[in-house]
CSV table of N, CA, C and O in Angstrom, one decimal:
chain,number,residue,atom,x,y,z
H,1,MET,N,34.9,-21.5,-17.0
H,1,MET,CA,33.7,-21.9,-17.7
H,1,MET,C,33.9,-21.8,-19.2
H,1,MET,O,34.3,-20.8,-19.8
H,2,THR,N,33.7,-22.9,-19.8
H,2,THR,CA,33.8,-23.0,-21.3
H,2,THR,C,32.5,-22.8,-21.9
H,2,THR,O,31.5,-23.4,-21.5
H,3,PHE,N,32.4,-21.8,-22.8
H,3,PHE,CA,31.1,-21.4,-23.3
H,3,PHE,C,31.1,-21.5,-24.8
H,3,PHE,O,30.1,-22.1,-25.4
H,4,LEU,N,32.1,-21.0,-25.4
H,4,LEU,CA,32.1,-20.9,-26.9
H,4,LEU,C,32.7,-22.2,-27.5
H,4,LEU,O,33.5,-22.9,-26.9
H,5,PRO,N,32.2,-22.6,-28.7
H,5,PRO,CA,32.7,-23.8,-29.3
H,5,PRO,C,34.2,-23.7,-29.6
H,5,PRO,O,34.8,-22.6,-29.7
H,6,GLN,N,34.8,-24.9,-29.7
H,6,GLN,CA,36.3,-24.9,-30.0
H,6,GLN,C,36.5,-24.4,-31.4
H,6,GLN,O,35.6,-24.5,-32.3
H,7,PRO,N,37.6,-23.7,-31.6
H,7,PRO,CA,37.9,-23.1,-33.0
H,7,PRO,C,37.9,-24.1,-34.1
H,7,PRO,O,37.7,-23.8,-35.2
H,8,CYS,N,38.1,-25.4,-33.8
H,8,CYS,CA,38.2,-26.4,-34.9
H,8,CYS,C,36.8,-26.9,-35.3
H,8,CYS,O,36.6,-27.6,-36.3
H,9,GLU,N,35.7,-26.5,-34.6
H,9,GLU,CA,34.4,-27.0,-34.9
H,9,GLU,C,33.9,-26.2,-36.2
H,9,GLU,O,34.3,-25.1,-36.5
H,10,PRO,N,33.0,-26.9,-36.9
H,10,PRO,CA,32.5,-26.3,-38.2
H,10,PRO,C,31.7,-25.0,-37.9
H,10,PRO,O,31.2,-24.8,-36.8
H,11,CYS,N,31.6,-24.1,-38.9
H,11,CYS,CA,30.9,-22.9,-38.7
H,11,CYS,C,29.4,-23.2,-38.7
H,11,CYS,O,28.9,-24.3,-39.1
H,12,ASP,N,28.6,-22.3,-38.1
H,12,ASP,CA,27.2,-22.4,-38.0
H,12,ASP,C,26.6,-22.4,-39.4
H,12,ASP,O,27.0,-21.7,-40.3
H,13,PRO,N,25.6,-23.3,-39.6
H,13,PRO,CA,24.8,-23.2,-40.9
H,13,PRO,C,24.1,-21.9,-41.1
H,13,PRO,O,23.8,-21.2,-40.1
H,14,PRO,N,23.8,-21.4,-42.3
H,14,PRO,CA,23.1,-20.2,-42.5
H,14,PRO,C,21.8,-20.1,-41.7
H,14,PRO,O,21.1,-21.1,-41.7
H,15,GLY,N,21.6,-19.0,-41.0
H,15,GLY,CA,20.3,-18.9,-40.3
H,15,GLY,C,20.3,-19.6,-38.9
H,15,GLY,O,19.3,-19.6,-38.3
H,16,CYS,N,21.5,-20.1,-38.5
H,16,CYS,CA,21.5,-20.9,-37.3
H,16,CYS,C,22.7,-20.5,-36.5
H,16,CYS,O,23.8,-20.3,-37.0
H,17,ALA,N,22.6,-20.4,-35.2
H,17,ALA,CA,23.7,-20.2,-34.3
H,17,ALA,C,23.7,-21.4,-33.3
H,17,ALA,O,22.7,-21.8,-32.8
H,18,VAL,N,24.9,-21.9,-33.1
H,18,VAL,CA,25.1,-23.0,-32.2
H,18,VAL,C,26.0,-22.6,-31.1
H,18,VAL,O,27.1,-22.1,-31.3
H,19,LEU,N,25.5,-22.8,-29.8
H,19,LEU,CA,26.3,-22.4,-28.7
H,19,LEU,C,26.5,-23.6,-27.7
H,19,LEU,O,25.5,-24.2,-27.4
H,20,ALA,N,27.7,-23.9,-27.4
H,20,ALA,CA,28.0,-25.0,-26.4
H,20,ALA,C,27.8,-24.4,-25.0
H,20,ALA,O,28.4,-23.3,-24.7
H,21,MET,N,27.1,-25.1,-24.2
H,21,MET,CA,26.8,-24.6,-22.8
H,21,MET,C,27.9,-25.2,-21.9
H,21,MET,O,28.5,-26.3,-22.2
H,22,PRO,N,28.1,-24.6,-20.7
H,22,PRO,CA,29.1,-25.1,-19.8
H,22,PRO,C,28.7,-26.4,-19.1
H,22,PRO,O,27.6,-26.8,-19.1
H,23,PRO,N,29.7,-27.0,-18.4
H,23,PRO,CA,29.4,-28.3,-17.7
H,23,PRO,C,28.4,-28.2,-16.6
H,23,PRO,O,27.8,-29.1,-16.3
H,24,GLU,N,28.2,-27.0,-16.0
H,24,GLU,CA,27.2,-26.8,-15.0
H,24,GLU,C,26.4,-25.5,-15.2
H,24,GLU,O,27.0,-24.5,-15.6
H,25,ILE,N,25.1,-25.6,-15.0
H,25,ILE,CA,24.3,-24.4,-15.1
H,25,ILE,C,23.5,-24.4,-13.8
H,25,ILE,O,22.6,-25.2,-13.6
H,26,ASP,N,23.8,-23.4,-13.0
H,26,ASP,CA,23.1,-23.3,-11.7
H,26,ASP,C,23.0,-21.8,-11.3
H,26,ASP,O,23.3,-20.9,-12.1
H,27,PHE,N,22.7,-21.6,-10.0
H,27,PHE,CA,22.6,-20.2,-9.5
H,27,PHE,C,23.9,-19.4,-9.6
H,27,PHE,O,23.8,-18.2,-9.7
H,28,CYS,N,25.0,-20.1,-9.7
H,28,CYS,CA,26.3,-19.4,-9.7
H,28,CYS,C,26.6,-18.8,-11.1
H,28,CYS,O,27.2,-17.8,-11.2
H,29,ASN,N,26.1,-19.4,-12.2
H,29,ASN,CA,26.4,-18.9,-13.5
H,29,ASN,C,25.3,-18.6,-14.4
H,29,ASN,O,25.5,-18.0,-15.5
H,30,ALA,N,24.0,-19.0,-14.1
H,30,ALA,CA,22.9,-18.8,-15.0
H,30,ALA,C,22.7,-17.4,-15.4
H,30,ALA,O,22.5,-17.1,-16.6
H,31,SER,N,22.7,-16.5,-14.4
H,31,SER,CA,22.5,-15.1,-14.7
H,31,SER,C,23.6,-14.5,-15.6
H,31,SER,O,23.3,-13.6,-16.4
H,32,GLY,N,24.8,-15.0,-15.5
H,32,GLY,CA,25.9,-14.5,-16.4
H,32,GLY,C,25.8,-15.1,-17.8
H,32,GLY,O,26.4,-14.5,-18.7
H,33,LEU,N,25.2,-16.2,-17.9
H,33,LEU,CA,25.1,-16.8,-19.3
H,33,LEU,C,24.0,-16.1,-20.2
H,33,LEU,O,24.2,-16.0,-21.4
H,34,LEU,N,23.0,-15.5,-19.6
H,34,LEU,CA,22.0,-14.9,-20.4
H,34,LEU,C,22.5,-13.7,-21.2
H,34,LEU,O,22.2,-13.7,-22.4
H,35,PRO,N,23.3,-12.8,-20.7
H,35,PRO,CA,23.9,-11.8,-21.6
H,35,PRO,C,24.8,-12.3,-22.7
H,35,PRO,O,24.8,-11.8,-23.8
H,36,LEU,N,25.5,-13.4,-22.4
H,36,LEU,CA,26.4,-14.0,-23.4
H,36,LEU,C,25.5,-14.6,-24.5
H,36,LEU,O,25.9,-14.4,-25.7
H,37,ILE,N,24.5,-15.3,-24.2
H,37,ILE,CA,23.6,-15.9,-25.2
H,37,ILE,C,22.9,-14.8,-26.0
H,37,ILE,O,22.8,-14.8,-27.2
H,38,THR,N,22.4,-13.7,-25.3
H,38,THR,CA,21.7,-12.6,-25.9
H,38,THR,C,22.7,-11.9,-26.9
H,38,THR,O,22.2,-11.5,-28.0
H,39,ALA,N,23.9,-11.7,-26.5
H,39,ALA,CA,24.9,-11.1,-27.4
H,39,ALA,C,25.1,-11.9,-28.7
H,39,ALA,O,25.2,-11.4,-29.8
H,40,ALA,N,25.2,-13.3,-28.5
H,40,ALA,CA,25.3,-14.1,-29.7
H,40,ALA,C,24.1,-14.0,-30.6
H,40,ALA,O,24.2,-14.0,-31.8
H,41,VAL,N,22.9,-14.0,-30.0
H,41,VAL,CA,21.7,-13.8,-30.8
H,41,VAL,C,21.7,-12.5,-31.5
H,41,VAL,O,21.3,-12.4,-32.7
H,42,ASP,N,22.1,-11.4,-30.8
H,42,ASP,CA,22.1,-10.1,-31.4
H,42,ASP,C,23.1,-10.1,-32.6
H,42,ASP,O,22.9,-9.4,-33.6
H,43,HIS,N,24.2,-10.8,-32.5
H,43,HIS,CA,25.2,-10.9,-33.5
H,43,HIS,C,24.6,-11.5,-34.8
H,43,HIS,O,25.0,-11.2,-35.9
H,44,HIS,N,23.7,-12.5,-34.6
H,44,HIS,CA,23.1,-13.2,-35.8
H,44,HIS,C,21.7,-12.7,-36.1
H,44,HIS,O,21.0,-13.3,-36.9
H,45,ALA,N,21.3,-11.6,-35.5
H,45,ALA,CA,19.9,-11.2,-35.5
H,45,ALA,C,19.3,-11.1,-36.8
H,45,ALA,O,18.1,-11.4,-37.0
H,46,ASP,N,20.0,-10.6,-37.8
H,46,ASP,CA,19.4,-10.3,-39.1
H,46,ASP,C,18.8,-11.6,-39.8
H,46,ASP,O,17.7,-11.5,-40.3
H,47,GLY,N,19.5,-12.7,-39.7
H,47,GLY,CA,19.0,-13.9,-40.4
H,47,GLY,C,18.8,-15.1,-39.5
H,47,GLY,O,18.7,-16.2,-40.0
H,48,LEU,N,18.8,-14.8,-38.2
H,48,LEU,CA,18.7,-16.0,-37.3
H,48,LEU,C,17.3,-16.6,-37.4
H,48,LEU,O,16.3,-16.0,-37.2
H,49,ARG,N,17.3,-17.9,-37.6
H,49,ARG,CA,16.0,-18.7,-37.6
H,49,ARG,C,16.0,-19.7,-36.5
H,49,ARG,O,15.0,-20.1,-36.0
H,50,PHE,N,17.2,-20.2,-36.2
H,50,PHE,CA,17.3,-21.2,-35.1
H,50,PHE,C,18.5,-20.9,-34.2
H,50,PHE,O,19.6,-20.7,-34.7
H,51,LEU,N,18.3,-21.0,-32.9
H,51,LEU,CA,19.4,-21.0,-32.0
H,51,LEU,C,19.4,-22.4,-31.3
H,51,LEU,O,18.5,-22.9,-30.8
H,52,VAL,N,20.6,-23.0,-31.5
H,52,VAL,CA,20.8,-24.4,-30.9
H,52,VAL,C,21.7,-24.2,-29.7
H,52,VAL,O,22.9,-23.8,-29.9
H,53,LEU,N,21.2,-24.6,-28.6
H,53,LEU,CA,22.0,-24.6,-27.3
H,53,LEU,C,22.4,-26.1,-27.1
H,53,LEU,O,21.5,-26.9,-26.9
H,54,ASP,N,23.7,-26.3,-27.1
H,54,ASP,CA,24.2,-27.7,-27.0
H,54,ASP,C,24.5,-28.0,-25.5
H,54,ASP,O,25.5,-27.4,-24.9
H,55,LEU,N,23.7,-28.8,-24.9
H,55,LEU,CA,23.9,-29.2,-23.5
H,55,LEU,C,24.6,-30.5,-23.3
H,55,LEU,O,24.5,-31.1,-22.2
H,56,THR,N,25.2,-31.1,-24.3
H,56,THR,CA,25.8,-32.4,-24.2
H,56,THR,C,26.9,-32.5,-23.2
H,56,THR,O,27.2,-33.5,-22.6
H,57,ALA,N,27.6,-31.4,-23.0
H,57,ALA,CA,28.7,-31.3,-22.1
H,57,ALA,C,28.3,-30.9,-20.7
H,57,ALA,O,29.0,-30.9,-19.7
H,58,THR,N,27.0,-30.6,-20.6
H,58,THR,CA,26.5,-30.1,-19.3
H,58,THR,C,26.1,-31.3,-18.4
H,58,THR,O,25.3,-32.1,-18.8
H,59,ARG,N,26.8,-31.5,-17.3
H,59,ARG,CA,26.6,-32.6,-16.4
H,59,ARG,C,25.6,-32.3,-15.3
H,59,ARG,O,25.0,-33.2,-14.7
H,60,PHE,N,25.4,-31.0,-15.0
H,60,PHE,CA,24.5,-30.6,-13.9
H,60,PHE,C,23.7,-29.4,-14.3
H,60,PHE,O,24.3,-28.4,-14.9
H,61,MET,N,22.4,-29.4,-14.1
H,61,MET,CA,21.6,-28.2,-14.3
H,61,MET,C,20.4,-28.3,-13.3
H,61,MET,O,19.8,-29.3,-13.1
H,62,ASP,N,20.2,-27.1,-12.7
H,62,ASP,CA,19.1,-27.1,-11.7
H,62,ASP,C,18.0,-26.1,-12.3
H,62,ASP,O,18.0,-25.8,-13.5
H,63,SER,N,17.1,-25.7,-11.4
H,63,SER,CA,16.0,-24.9,-11.9
H,63,SER,C,16.4,-23.6,-12.5
H,63,SER,O,15.7,-23.0,-13.3
H,64,GLN,N,17.6,-23.1,-12.1
H,64,GLN,CA,18.1,-21.8,-12.7
H,64,GLN,C,18.4,-22.1,-14.2
H,64,GLN,O,18.3,-21.2,-15.0
H,65,GLY,N,18.8,-23.2,-14.5
H,65,GLY,CA,19.1,-23.6,-15.9
H,65,GLY,C,17.8,-23.6,-16.7
H,65,GLY,O,17.7,-23.1,-17.9
H,66,VAL,N,16.7,-24.1,-16.1
H,66,VAL,CA,15.4,-24.1,-16.8
H,66,VAL,C,14.9,-22.6,-17.0
H,66,VAL,O,14.5,-22.3,-18.1
H,67,ARG,N,15.1,-21.8,-16.0
H,67,ARG,CA,14.7,-20.4,-16.1
H,67,ARG,C,15.5,-19.7,-17.2
H,67,ARG,O,15.0,-18.9,-17.9
H,68,LEU,N,16.8,-20.0,-17.2
H,68,LEU,CA,17.7,-19.4,-18.3
H,68,LEU,C,17.2,-19.8,-19.6
H,68,LEU,O,17.0,-18.9,-20.5
H,69,LEU,N,16.9,-21.1,-19.9
H,69,LEU,CA,16.5,-21.5,-21.2
H,69,LEU,C,15.1,-20.9,-21.6
H,69,LEU,O,14.9,-20.5,-22.7
H,70,ASP,N,14.2,-20.8,-20.6
H,70,ASP,CA,12.9,-20.2,-20.9
H,70,ASP,C,13.1,-18.7,-21.2
H,70,ASP,O,12.5,-18.2,-22.1
H,71,ALA,N,14.0,-18.0,-20.5
H,71,ALA,CA,14.3,-16.6,-20.7
H,71,ALA,C,14.9,-16.4,-22.1
H,71,ALA,O,14.5,-15.5,-22.8
H,72,VAL,N,15.8,-17.3,-22.5
H,72,VAL,CA,16.3,-17.2,-23.9
H,72,VAL,C,15.2,-17.4,-24.9
H,72,VAL,O,15.1,-16.6,-25.9
H,73,ARG,N,14.4,-18.4,-24.7
H,73,ARG,CA,13.3,-18.7,-25.6
H,73,ARG,C,12.4,-17.5,-25.8
H,73,ARG,O,12.0,-17.1,-26.9
H,74,ARG,N,12.1,-16.8,-24.7
H,74,ARG,CA,11.2,-15.7,-24.8
H,74,ARG,C,11.8,-14.4,-25.4
H,74,ARG,O,11.1,-13.6,-25.9
H,75,ARG,N,13.1,-14.3,-25.3
H,75,ARG,CA,13.8,-13.2,-25.9
H,75,ARG,C,14.3,-13.3,-27.3
H,75,ARG,O,14.8,-12.4,-27.9
H,76,LEU,N,14.1,-14.5,-27.9
H,76,LEU,CA,14.5,-14.6,-29.3
H,76,LEU,C,13.6,-13.8,-30.2
H,76,LEU,O,12.4,-13.5,-29.9
H,77,PRO,N,14.2,-13.4,-31.3
H,77,PRO,CA,13.3,-12.7,-32.3
H,77,PRO,C,12.1,-13.5,-32.7
H,77,PRO,O,12.2,-14.8,-32.7
H,78,ARG,N,11.1,-12.9,-33.1
H,78,ARG,CA,9.8,-13.6,-33.4
H,78,ARG,C,10.0,-14.8,-34.4
H,78,ARG,O,9.4,-15.8,-34.3
H,79,ARG,N,10.9,-14.6,-35.4
H,79,ARG,CA,11.0,-15.6,-36.4
H,79,ARG,C,12.0,-16.7,-36.0
H,79,ARG,O,12.2,-17.7,-36.7
H,80,ALA,N,12.7,-16.6,-34.9
H,80,ALA,CA,13.7,-17.6,-34.5
H,80,ALA,C,13.1,-18.6,-33.5
H,80,ALA,O,12.3,-18.2,-32.7
H,81,ARG,N,13.6,-19.8,-33.6
H,81,ARG,CA,13.2,-20.9,-32.7
H,81,ARG,C,14.4,-21.4,-31.9
H,81,ARG,O,15.5,-21.5,-32.5
H,82,LEU,N,14.1,-21.8,-30.7
H,82,LEU,CA,15.2,-22.4,-29.9
H,82,LEU,C,15.1,-23.9,-30.0
H,82,LEU,O,14.0,-24.5,-29.9
H,83,HIS,N,16.3,-24.6,-30.2
H,83,HIS,CA,16.4,-26.0,-30.2
H,83,HIS,C,17.5,-26.3,-29.2
H,83,HIS,O,18.4,-25.6,-29.0
H,84,LEU,N,17.3,-27.4,-28.5
H,84,LEU,CA,18.2,-27.9,-27.5
H,84,LEU,C,18.8,-29.2,-27.8
H,84,LEU,O,18.1,-30.1,-28.4
H,85,VAL,N,20.0,-29.5,-27.4
H,85,VAL,CA,20.7,-30.8,-27.6
H,85,VAL,C,21.0,-31.2,-26.2
H,85,VAL,O,21.7,-30.5,-25.5
H,86,ALA,N,20.5,-32.4,-25.8
H,86,ALA,CA,20.8,-33.0,-24.5
H,86,ALA,C,21.0,-34.5,-24.6
H,86,ALA,O,20.1,-35.1,-25.3
H,87,ALA,N,22.0,-35.0,-24.0
H,87,ALA,CA,22.2,-36.5,-24.0
H,87,ALA,C,20.9,-37.1,-23.4
H,87,ALA,O,20.4,-36.7,-22.3
H,88,PRO,N,20.4,-38.2,-24.0
H,88,PRO,CA,19.1,-38.8,-23.5
H,88,PRO,C,19.1,-39.2,-22.0
H,88,PRO,O,18.1,-39.1,-21.4
H,89,LYS,N,20.2,-39.7,-21.5
H,89,LYS,CA,20.3,-40.2,-20.2
H,89,LYS,C,20.9,-39.1,-19.2
H,89,LYS,O,21.2,-39.4,-18.1
H,90,GLY,N,21.2,-37.9,-19.7
H,90,GLY,CA,21.9,-36.9,-18.9
H,90,GLY,C,20.9,-36.1,-18.0
H,90,GLY,O,19.7,-36.1,-18.2
H,91,VAL,N,21.5,-35.5,-17.0
H,91,VAL,CA,20.7,-34.7,-16.1
H,91,VAL,C,19.9,-33.6,-16.8
H,91,VAL,O,18.8,-33.4,-16.5
H,92,PRO,N,20.5,-32.8,-17.7
H,92,PRO,CA,19.7,-31.8,-18.4
H,92,PRO,C,18.5,-32.3,-19.0
H,92,PRO,O,17.4,-31.7,-18.9
H,93,SER,N,18.6,-33.5,-19.7
H,93,SER,CA,17.4,-34.0,-20.3
H,93,SER,C,16.3,-34.4,-19.3
H,93,SER,O,15.1,-34.1,-19.6
H,94,ARG,N,16.7,-34.9,-18.2
H,94,ARG,CA,15.7,-35.2,-17.2
H,94,ARG,C,15.1,-34.0,-16.6
H,94,ARG,O,13.9,-33.9,-16.3
H,95,VAL,N,15.9,-33.0,-16.3
H,95,VAL,CA,15.4,-31.7,-15.8
H,95,VAL,C,14.4,-31.0,-16.8
H,95,VAL,O,13.4,-30.5,-16.3
H,96,LEU,N,14.8,-31.1,-18.0
H,96,LEU,CA,13.9,-30.5,-19.1
H,96,LEU,C,12.5,-31.3,-19.1
H,96,LEU,O,11.5,-30.7,-19.2
H,97,GLU,N,12.6,-32.6,-18.9
H,97,GLU,CA,11.4,-33.4,-18.9
H,97,GLU,C,10.5,-33.1,-17.6
H,97,GLU,O,9.3,-32.8,-17.7
H,98,LEU,N,11.2,-33.0,-16.5
H,98,LEU,CA,10.4,-32.8,-15.2
H,98,LEU,C,9.9,-31.4,-15.2
H,98,LEU,O,8.8,-31.2,-14.6
H,99,SER,N,10.5,-30.4,-15.7
H,99,SER,CA,10.1,-29.0,-15.7
H,99,SER,C,9.0,-28.7,-16.7
H,99,SER,O,8.3,-27.7,-16.5
H,100,GLY,N,8.8,-29.6,-17.7
H,100,GLY,CA,7.8,-29.4,-18.7
H,100,GLY,C,8.3,-28.5,-19.9
H,100,GLY,O,7.6,-28.3,-20.9
H,101,LEU,N,9.5,-28.0,-19.8
H,101,LEU,CA,10.0,-27.1,-20.9
H,101,LEU,C,10.2,-27.9,-22.1
H,101,LEU,O,10.1,-27.4,-23.2
H,102,ARG,N,10.4,-29.2,-22.0
H,102,ARG,CA,10.6,-30.1,-23.1
H,102,ARG,C,9.4,-30.1,-24.1
H,102,ARG,O,9.5,-30.4,-25.2
H,103,ARG,N,8.2,-29.8,-23.5
H,103,ARG,CA,7.0,-29.7,-24.3
H,103,ARG,C,7.0,-28.5,-25.2
H,103,ARG,O,6.4,-28.5,-26.3
H,104,ASP,N,7.7,-27.5,-24.8
H,104,ASP,CA,7.7,-26.2,-25.6
H,104,ASP,C,8.9,-26.0,-26.5
H,104,ASP,O,8.9,-25.2,-27.4
H,105,VAL,N,10.0,-26.7,-26.2
H,105,VAL,CA,11.2,-26.6,-26.9
H,105,VAL,C,11.7,-27.9,-27.4
H,105,VAL,O,11.8,-28.9,-26.7
H,106,PRO,N,11.9,-28.0,-28.7
H,106,PRO,CA,12.4,-29.3,-29.3
H,106,PRO,C,13.8,-29.7,-28.6
H,106,PRO,O,14.7,-28.8,-28.6
H,107,VAL,N,13.9,-30.9,-28.2
H,107,VAL,CA,15.2,-31.4,-27.6
H,107,VAL,C,15.6,-32.6,-28.5
H,107,VAL,O,14.9,-33.5,-28.7
H,108,TYR,N,16.9,-32.5,-28.9
H,108,TYR,CA,17.5,-33.6,-29.8
H,108,TYR,C,18.6,-34.3,-29.0
H,108,TYR,O,19.2,-33.7,-28.1
H,109,ASP,N,18.8,-35.6,-29.4
H,109,ASP,CA,19.8,-36.4,-28.7
H,109,ASP,C,21.2,-36.0,-29.1
H,109,ASP,O,22.1,-36.2,-28.3
H,110,ASN,N,21.4,-35.4,-30.3
H,110,ASN,CA,22.8,-35.0,-30.6
H,110,ASN,C,22.7,-33.8,-31.6
H,110,ASN,O,21.6,-33.4,-32.1
H,111,LEU,N,23.8,-33.1,-31.7
H,111,LEU,CA,23.9,-31.9,-32.5
H,111,LEU,C,23.5,-32.1,-34.0
H,111,LEU,O,22.9,-31.3,-34.6
H,112,ALA,N,23.9,-33.3,-34.5
H,112,ALA,CA,23.6,-33.5,-35.9
H,112,ALA,C,22.1,-33.5,-36.2
H,112,ALA,O,21.6,-33.0,-37.2
H,113,GLU,N,21.3,-34.2,-35.3
H,113,GLU,CA,19.9,-34.2,-35.4
H,113,GLU,C,19.3,-32.8,-35.3
H,113,GLU,O,18.4,-32.4,-36.1
H,114,ALA,N,19.8,-32.0,-34.4
H,114,ALA,CA,19.3,-30.6,-34.2
H,114,ALA,C,19.6,-29.8,-35.5
H,114,ALA,O,18.7,-29.0,-35.9
H,115,LEU,N,20.8,-29.9,-36.0
H,115,LEU,CA,21.2,-29.1,-37.2
H,115,LEU,C,20.4,-29.6,-38.4
H,115,LEU,O,20.0,-28.8,-39.2
H,116,HIS,N,20.2,-30.9,-38.5
H,116,HIS,CA,19.4,-31.4,-39.6
H,116,HIS,C,17.9,-30.8,-39.6
H,116,HIS,O,17.4,-30.4,-40.6
H,117,ALA,N,17.4,-30.8,-38.4
H,117,ALA,CA,16.0,-30.3,-38.2
H,117,ALA,C,16.0,-28.8,-38.6
H,117,ALA,O,15.0,-28.3,-39.1
H,118,ALA,N,17.1,-28.1,-38.3
H,118,ALA,CA,17.1,-26.6,-38.5
H,118,ALA,C,17.4,-26.3,-40.0
H,118,ALA,O,17.1,-25.2,-40.4
H,119,THR,N,17.9,-27.3,-40.8
H,119,THR,CA,18.2,-27.0,-42.2
H,119,THR,C,17.2,-27.5,-43.2
H,119,THR,O,17.3,-27.2,-44.3
H,120,VAL,N,16.4,-28.4,-42.7
H,120,VAL,CA,15.4,-29.0,-43.7
H,120,VAL,C,14.1,-28.1,-43.7
H,120,VAL,O,13.8,-27.5,-42.6
H,121,PRO,N,13.4,-28.0,-44.8
H,121,PRO,CA,12.2,-27.1,-44.8
H,121,PRO,C,11.2,-27.6,-43.7
H,121,PRO,O,11.0,-28.8,-43.6
H,122,GLY,N,10.7,-26.7,-43.0
H,122,GLY,CA,9.7,-27.1,-41.9
H,122,GLY,C,10.4,-27.7,-40.7
H,122,GLY,O,9.8,-28.3,-39.9
H,123,GLY,N,11.8,-27.5,-40.6
H,123,GLY,CA,12.5,-28.1,-39.6
H,123,GLY,C,12.0,-27.7,-38.2
H,123,GLY,O,11.6,-26.6,-38.0
H,124,GLY,N,12.1,-28.6,-37.3
H,124,GLY,CA,11.7,-28.3,-35.9
H,124,GLY,C,10.3,-28.7,-35.6
H,124,GLY,O,9.8,-28.6,-34.5
H,125,ALA,N,9.5,-29.1,-36.7
H,125,ALA,CA,8.1,-29.4,-36.5
H,125,ALA,C,8.0,-30.8,-35.8
H,125,ALA,O,7.0,-31.1,-35.3
H,126,GLY,N,9.0,-31.6,-35.9
H,126,GLY,CA,8.9,-32.9,-35.3
H,126,GLY,C,10.3,-33.5,-35.3
H,126,GLY,O,11.3,-32.9,-35.6
H,127,GLY,N,10.4,-34.8,-34.9
H,127,GLY,CA,11.7,-35.5,-35.0
H,127,GLY,C,12.5,-35.4,-33.7
H,127,GLY,O,13.5,-36.0,-33.6
H,128,GLU,N,12.1,-34.6,-32.7
H,128,GLU,CA,12.8,-34.5,-31.5
H,128,GLU,C,12.7,-35.8,-30.7
H,128,GLU,O,11.8,-36.5,-30.9
H,129,SER,N,13.7,-36.0,-29.8
H,129,SER,CA,13.7,-37.2,-29.0
H,129,SER,C,12.5,-37.2,-28.1
H,129,SER,O,12.0,-36.2,-27.7
H,130,ALA,N,12.0,-38.4,-27.8
H,130,ALA,CA,10.8,-38.5,-27.0
H,130,ALA,C,11.1,-38.9,-25.5
H,130,ALA,O,10.3,-39.3,-24.8
H,131,ALA,N,12.4,-38.8,-25.1
H,131,ALA,CA,12.7,-39.3,-23.7
H,131,ALA,C,11.9,-38.6,-22.7
H,131,ALA,O,11.3,-37.7,-22.6
């Protein structure tokens, strides 16, 4: 299971943590991902304003993935917001739409859009994909 970004990827912008999610999120690994995400949030806790979970490499996600993302959202510090990145035609994007979680969490088509929204004043208030 690949979870952490590649070493050659750029560092997280100030106040933002970016985590690449695995190719599959289901009953086999969702419960194990929560402590890893929580540890990353705790590592950035002092100045964390945005947690970006990158689902672009995720090819399969079931209801356990939705539960995981909702649990992450609820456990974030009060001042932090969750942003998701999902390919518009991918399974995670469709699952987020069908589950209704997309109404509560901004979903962006690519990482650049999510990071831009996280770095501009008032970021996350709009601009997410409408798929």
